[in-house]
Each structure stands twice: as C-alpha cells, then as structure tokens.
Short mmCIF file of C-alpha atoms in Angstrom, two decimals:
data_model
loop_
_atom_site.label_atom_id
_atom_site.label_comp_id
_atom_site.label_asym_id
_atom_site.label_seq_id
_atom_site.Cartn_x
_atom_site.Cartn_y
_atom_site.Cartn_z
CA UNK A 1 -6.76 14.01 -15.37
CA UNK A 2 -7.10 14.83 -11.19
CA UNK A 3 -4.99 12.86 -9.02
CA UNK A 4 -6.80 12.19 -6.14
CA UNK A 5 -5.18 10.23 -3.31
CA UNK A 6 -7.87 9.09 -0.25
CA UNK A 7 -6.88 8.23 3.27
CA UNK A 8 -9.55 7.51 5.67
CA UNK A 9 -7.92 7.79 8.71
CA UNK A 10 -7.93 7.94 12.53
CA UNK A 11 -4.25 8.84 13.23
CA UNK A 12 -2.29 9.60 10.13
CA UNK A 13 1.59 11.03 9.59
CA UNK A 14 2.55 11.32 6.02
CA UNK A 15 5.11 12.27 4.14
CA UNK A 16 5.50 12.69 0.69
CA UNK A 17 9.05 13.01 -1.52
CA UNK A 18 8.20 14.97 -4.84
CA UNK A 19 10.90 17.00 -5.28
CA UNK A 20 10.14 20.72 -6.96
CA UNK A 21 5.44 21.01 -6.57
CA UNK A 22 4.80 24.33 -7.20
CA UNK A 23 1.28 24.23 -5.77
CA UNK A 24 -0.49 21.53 -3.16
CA UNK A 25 -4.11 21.88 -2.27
CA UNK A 26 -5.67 20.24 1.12
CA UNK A 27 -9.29 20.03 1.64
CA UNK A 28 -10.52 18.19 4.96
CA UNK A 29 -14.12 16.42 4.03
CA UNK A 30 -15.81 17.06 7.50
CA UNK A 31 -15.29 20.92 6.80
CA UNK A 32 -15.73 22.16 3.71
CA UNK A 33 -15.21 25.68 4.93
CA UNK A 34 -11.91 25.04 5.32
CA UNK A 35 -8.99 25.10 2.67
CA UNK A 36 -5.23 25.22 3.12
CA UNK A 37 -3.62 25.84 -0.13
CA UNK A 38 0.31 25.77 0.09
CA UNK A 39 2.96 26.79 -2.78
CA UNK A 40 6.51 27.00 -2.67
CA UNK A 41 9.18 24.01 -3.20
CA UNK A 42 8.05 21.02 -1.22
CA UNK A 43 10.66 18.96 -1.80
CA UNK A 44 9.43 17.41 1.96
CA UNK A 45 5.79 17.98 2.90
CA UNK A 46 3.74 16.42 5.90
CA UNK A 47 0.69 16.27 7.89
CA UNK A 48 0.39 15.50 11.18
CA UNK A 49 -3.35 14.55 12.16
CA UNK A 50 -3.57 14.85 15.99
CA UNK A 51 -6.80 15.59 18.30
CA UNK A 52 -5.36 18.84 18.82
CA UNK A 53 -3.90 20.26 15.62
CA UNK A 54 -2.89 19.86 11.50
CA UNK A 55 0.41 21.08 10.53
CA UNK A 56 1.93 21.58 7.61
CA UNK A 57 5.29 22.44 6.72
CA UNK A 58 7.36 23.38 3.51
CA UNK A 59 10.75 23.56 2.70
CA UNK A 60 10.80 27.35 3.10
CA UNK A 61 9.74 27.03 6.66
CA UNK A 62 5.83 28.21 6.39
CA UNK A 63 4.00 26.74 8.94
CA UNK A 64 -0.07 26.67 8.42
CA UNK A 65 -1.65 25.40 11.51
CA UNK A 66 -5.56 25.36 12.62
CA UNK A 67 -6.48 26.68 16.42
CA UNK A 68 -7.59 23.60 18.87
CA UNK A 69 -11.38 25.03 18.63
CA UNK A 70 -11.37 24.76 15.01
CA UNK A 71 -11.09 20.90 13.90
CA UNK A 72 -11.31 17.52 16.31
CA UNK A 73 -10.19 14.34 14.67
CA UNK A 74 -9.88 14.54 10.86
CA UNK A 75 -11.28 10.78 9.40
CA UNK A 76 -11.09 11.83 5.97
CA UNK A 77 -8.05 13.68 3.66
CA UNK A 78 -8.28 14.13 0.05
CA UNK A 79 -5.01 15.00 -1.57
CA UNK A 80 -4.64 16.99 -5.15
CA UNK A 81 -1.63 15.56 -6.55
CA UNK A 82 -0.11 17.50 -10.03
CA UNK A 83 -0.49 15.02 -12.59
CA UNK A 84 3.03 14.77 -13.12
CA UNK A 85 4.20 14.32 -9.94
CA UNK A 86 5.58 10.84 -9.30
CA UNK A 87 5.75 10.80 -5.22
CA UNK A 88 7.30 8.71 -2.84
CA UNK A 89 4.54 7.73 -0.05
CA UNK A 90 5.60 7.09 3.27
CA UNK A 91 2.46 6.30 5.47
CA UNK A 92 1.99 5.65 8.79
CA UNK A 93 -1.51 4.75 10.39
CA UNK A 94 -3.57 3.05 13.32
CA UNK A 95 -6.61 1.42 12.82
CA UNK A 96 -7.13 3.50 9.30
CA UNK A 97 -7.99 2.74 5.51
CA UNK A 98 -6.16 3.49 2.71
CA UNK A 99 -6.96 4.00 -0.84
CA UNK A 100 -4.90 4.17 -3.65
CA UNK A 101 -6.87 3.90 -6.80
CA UNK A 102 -6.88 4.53 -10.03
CA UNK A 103 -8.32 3.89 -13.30
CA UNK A 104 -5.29 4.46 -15.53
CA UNK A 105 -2.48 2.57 -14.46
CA UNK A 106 -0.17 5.27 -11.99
CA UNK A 107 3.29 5.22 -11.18
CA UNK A 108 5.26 5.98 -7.73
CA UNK A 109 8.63 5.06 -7.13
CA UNK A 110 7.97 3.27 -3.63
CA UNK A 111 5.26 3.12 -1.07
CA UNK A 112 5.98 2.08 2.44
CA UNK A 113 3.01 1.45 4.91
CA UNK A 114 4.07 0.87 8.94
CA UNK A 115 1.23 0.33 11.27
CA UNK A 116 -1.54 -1.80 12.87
CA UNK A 117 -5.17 -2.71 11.93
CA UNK A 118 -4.98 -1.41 8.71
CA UNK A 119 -6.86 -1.96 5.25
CA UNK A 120 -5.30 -0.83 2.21
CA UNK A 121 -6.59 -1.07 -1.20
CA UNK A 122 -4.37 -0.70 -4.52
CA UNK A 123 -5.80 -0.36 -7.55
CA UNK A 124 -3.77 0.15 -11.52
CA UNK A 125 -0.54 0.87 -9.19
CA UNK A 126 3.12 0.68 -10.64
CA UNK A 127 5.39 0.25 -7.09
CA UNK A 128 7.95 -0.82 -5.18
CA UNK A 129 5.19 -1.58 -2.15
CA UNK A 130 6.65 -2.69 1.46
CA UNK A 131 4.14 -3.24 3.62
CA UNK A 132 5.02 -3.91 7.41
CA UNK A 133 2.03 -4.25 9.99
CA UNK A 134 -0.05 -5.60 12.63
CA UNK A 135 -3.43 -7.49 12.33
CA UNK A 136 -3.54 -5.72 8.75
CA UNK A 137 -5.22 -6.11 5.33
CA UNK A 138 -3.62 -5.58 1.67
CA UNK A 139 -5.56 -5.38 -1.56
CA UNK A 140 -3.99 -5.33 -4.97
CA UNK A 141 -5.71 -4.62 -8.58
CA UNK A 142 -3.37 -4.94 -11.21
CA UNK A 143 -0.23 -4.11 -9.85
CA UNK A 144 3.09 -4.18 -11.21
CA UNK A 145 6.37 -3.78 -9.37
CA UNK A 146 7.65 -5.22 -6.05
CA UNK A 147 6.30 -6.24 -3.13
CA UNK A 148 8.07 -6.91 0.34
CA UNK A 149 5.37 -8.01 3.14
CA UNK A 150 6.78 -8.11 6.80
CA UNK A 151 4.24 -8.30 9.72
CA UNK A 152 1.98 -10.50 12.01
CA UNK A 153 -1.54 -11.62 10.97
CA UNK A 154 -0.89 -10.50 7.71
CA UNK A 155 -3.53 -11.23 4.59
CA UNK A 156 -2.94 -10.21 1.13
CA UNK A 157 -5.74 -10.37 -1.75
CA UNK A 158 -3.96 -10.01 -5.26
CA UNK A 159 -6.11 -9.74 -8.52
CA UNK A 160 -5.39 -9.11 -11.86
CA UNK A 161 -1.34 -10.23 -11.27
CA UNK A 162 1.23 -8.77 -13.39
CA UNK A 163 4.94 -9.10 -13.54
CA UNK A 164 5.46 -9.18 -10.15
CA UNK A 165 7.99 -10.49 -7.40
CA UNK A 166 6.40 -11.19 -3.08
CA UNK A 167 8.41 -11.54 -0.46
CA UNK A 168 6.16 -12.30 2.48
CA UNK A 169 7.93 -12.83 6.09
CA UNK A 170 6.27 -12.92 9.36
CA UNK A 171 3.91 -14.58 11.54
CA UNK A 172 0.80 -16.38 10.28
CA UNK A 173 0.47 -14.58 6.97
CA UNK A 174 -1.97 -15.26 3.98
CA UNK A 175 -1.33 -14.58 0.40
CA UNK A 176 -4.15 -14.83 -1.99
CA UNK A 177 -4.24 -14.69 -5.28
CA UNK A 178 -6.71 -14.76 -7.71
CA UNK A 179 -5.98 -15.77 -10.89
CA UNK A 180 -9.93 -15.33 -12.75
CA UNK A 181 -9.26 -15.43 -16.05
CA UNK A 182 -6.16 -13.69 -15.99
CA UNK A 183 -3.46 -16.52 -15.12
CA UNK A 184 0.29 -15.94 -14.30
CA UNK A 185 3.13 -18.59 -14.15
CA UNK A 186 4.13 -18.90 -10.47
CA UNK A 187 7.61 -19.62 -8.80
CA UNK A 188 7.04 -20.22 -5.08
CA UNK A 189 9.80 -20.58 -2.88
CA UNK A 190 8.64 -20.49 1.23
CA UNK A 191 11.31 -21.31 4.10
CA UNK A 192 9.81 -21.87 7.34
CA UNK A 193 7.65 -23.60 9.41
CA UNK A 194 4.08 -24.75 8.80
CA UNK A 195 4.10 -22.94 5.60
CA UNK A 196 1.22 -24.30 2.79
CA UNK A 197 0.81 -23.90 -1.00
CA UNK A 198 -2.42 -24.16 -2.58
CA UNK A 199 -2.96 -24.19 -6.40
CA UNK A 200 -6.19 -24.83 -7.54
CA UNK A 201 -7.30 -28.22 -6.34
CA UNK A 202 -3.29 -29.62 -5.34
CA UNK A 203 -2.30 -28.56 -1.67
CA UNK A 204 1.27 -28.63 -0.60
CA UNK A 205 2.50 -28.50 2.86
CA UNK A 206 5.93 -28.39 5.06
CA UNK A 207 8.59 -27.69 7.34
CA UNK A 208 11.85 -25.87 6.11
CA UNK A 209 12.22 -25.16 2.62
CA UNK A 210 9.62 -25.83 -0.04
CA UNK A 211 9.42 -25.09 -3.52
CA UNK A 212 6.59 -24.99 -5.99
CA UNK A 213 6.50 -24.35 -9.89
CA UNK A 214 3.02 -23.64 -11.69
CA UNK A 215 2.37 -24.79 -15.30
CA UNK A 216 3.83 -22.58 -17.45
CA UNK A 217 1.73 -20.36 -19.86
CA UNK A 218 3.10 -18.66 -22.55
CA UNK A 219 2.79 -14.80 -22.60
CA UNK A 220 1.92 -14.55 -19.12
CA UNK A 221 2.80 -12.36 -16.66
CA UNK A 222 5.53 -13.65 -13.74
CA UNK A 223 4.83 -14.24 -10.35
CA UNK A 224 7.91 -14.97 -8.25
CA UNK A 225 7.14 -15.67 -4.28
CA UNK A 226 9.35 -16.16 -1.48
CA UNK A 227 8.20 -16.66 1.96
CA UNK A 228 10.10 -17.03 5.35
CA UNK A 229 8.34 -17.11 8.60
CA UNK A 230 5.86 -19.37 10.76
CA UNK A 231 2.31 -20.40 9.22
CA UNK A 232 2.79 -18.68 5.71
CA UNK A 233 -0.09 -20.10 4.02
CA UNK A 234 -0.37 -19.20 -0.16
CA UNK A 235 -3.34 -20.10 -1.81
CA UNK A 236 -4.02 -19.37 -5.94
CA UNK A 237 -7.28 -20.09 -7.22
CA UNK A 238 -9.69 -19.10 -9.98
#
C-alpha cells in the first residue's frame, strides 16, 4: 500500500525523524518534469520551500538544490513514504493546508504543527498531535492518541472519537465534536474564564473551574478534555 502524505502549501519547512530510509522520492505537482530522488540514511531530512530555491539535505551531507530560473513558489508536495516507516512530523506553515489521510488507520509517533491560518485535516491517524497556531483550523477522522491544542482563534472539528485525551489552552478556542452515531463517554474539565459546555440540548457555562461528566455508555470509547484559557467554548452534538 503507497503512503502518500499531501501538503498544499505556500511556505512550508519540514522535517521528518525516520531513522534508517533507504530511498525517498519527491515529485513537485506544478512540474512533472522534475524528480529528485534521494537515498542514503536520512535519519534527518528537510525541505525548505522558498521563492528562490528547494533544498534538500541528508545525513551524508548531499545537497540537491534547483537553480532560481527553474521553480517559483511550490503550492503542492506529494511525499512517498516506505510503508514501514513510522515518522515523526514536524511542520511548520503560513496560510497552507494540510492533509493527512488515510484509509487504513496509520501510525506516527507525534505530529507537531506551529503556524498561522492554517487548515489541517486528519483522517484514520494514530498520534500524539500538538497543534499550536494562529487563526487556524483542525479536522480529525477517527483518531486515536493525544491531543494538546495551544493557540488563538483556534477551532477543532472531531468525528468518529476514539480513546482519546484534549487539552485545549488559549484564546477563544472551539472544540467540536461530533458524536453521529458513534458516541463516546466524556470527562470535561475547563479552567478559565468564559469557558461553555454544550452537550446535546444542556448548555453549561462559567468562570474558573468547571467540570462536566457525560452519561456513561458501556463499550465506548473515552474522551477526556481539559481546557484552560479565555472563551473556550466545547460543544458535542449528534
């Protein structure tokens, strides 16, 4: 099965920690003329996407870079992974989207987004996800680890919930989550001002510490939330 992980981007640096690939493809979408295919031990490999130039370094000091006259402002990467390579993805964007989806549930050990204006979309992920931005979108489809929110203007969309614990700090953020017909027993826990809890049809609201317990359900998944911040606002409907 390909591995195939999307960016649409603008401005992009990543990194990715995989330890020992023998062999990484890159293929930019705007010119499909062009190929870079690196091998070696890449125990650390980035691009840098700038107006003027792609880079990309191994451990063994190769350096592959394209002339100024050849490539402007790359808004698309697709990525080859090895379908046994479990990465670390460290991503940081302006203004971008990001795609992460799959149709078989994948794992990676953590994935760290910094940036502003952006719109990710997760889809059959197993994580540890922190997610620290600006004026910025998350979307999760059935995913199952960790997730640590930190930002301003922050809104989260969570379907399909699994065993999961949220801790969502900041300014003005909105959690989501939409139970369907998939529901989850929920421990809510939010310190802070102006924070609100919606379940269903009951709305909760308050200043300092709050707490909030769901009906229980027996063999569902776990959904443990803690907020801290100004104007956290939690909302699970159906």
């Amino acid at each position: 099965m390909e591995h195939i992980f999307k960016c649409e981007v603008s401005d992009l640096k990543l990194k990715i920690n995989a330890g020992s690939i023998k062999h990484f493809a890159i293929t930019f979408s705007d010119r499909e003329d062009i190929q870079i295919v690196a091998e070696g031990d890449l125990s650390q490999y980035s691009i840098q996407n700038e107006r003027t130039y792609i880079e990309i370094r191994t451990t063994d000091k190769n350096v592959v870079s394209l002339p100024e006259d050849k490539i402007t402002i790359v808004e698309s990467l697709n990525i080859d992974l090895p379908q046994e390579m479990k990465p670390h993805l460290d991503l940081k964007a302006i203004d971008s989207y990001i795609f992460l989806n799959y149709e078989q549930e994948q794992a990676f050990p953590t994935i760290r987004i910094d940036g502003v204006g952006i719109n990710t979309e997760f889809k059959n992920i197993t994580s540890n996800v922190s997610f620290n931005a600006l004026n910025s979108i998350l979307k999760t489809d059935g995913l199952l680890g960790n997730i640590d929110i930190n930002g301003l203007n922050t809104t989260l969309n969570l379907y399909n919930i699994k065993d999961t614990n949220l801790k969502v700090n900041g300014l003005a953020a909105t959690l989501t989550i939409h139970e369907e017909n998939n529901p989850a027993n929920f421990n809510i826990k939010v310190m802070g001002l102006n924070a609100t809890v919606r379940y269903h049809n009951y709305e909760k609201k308050g200043l300092g510490k709050m707490t909030f317990q769901s009906p229980q359900v027996a063999g569902a998944p776990y959904c443990n939330i803690s907020g801290t911040g100004v104007k956290t606002t939690i909302t699970i409907n159906e």
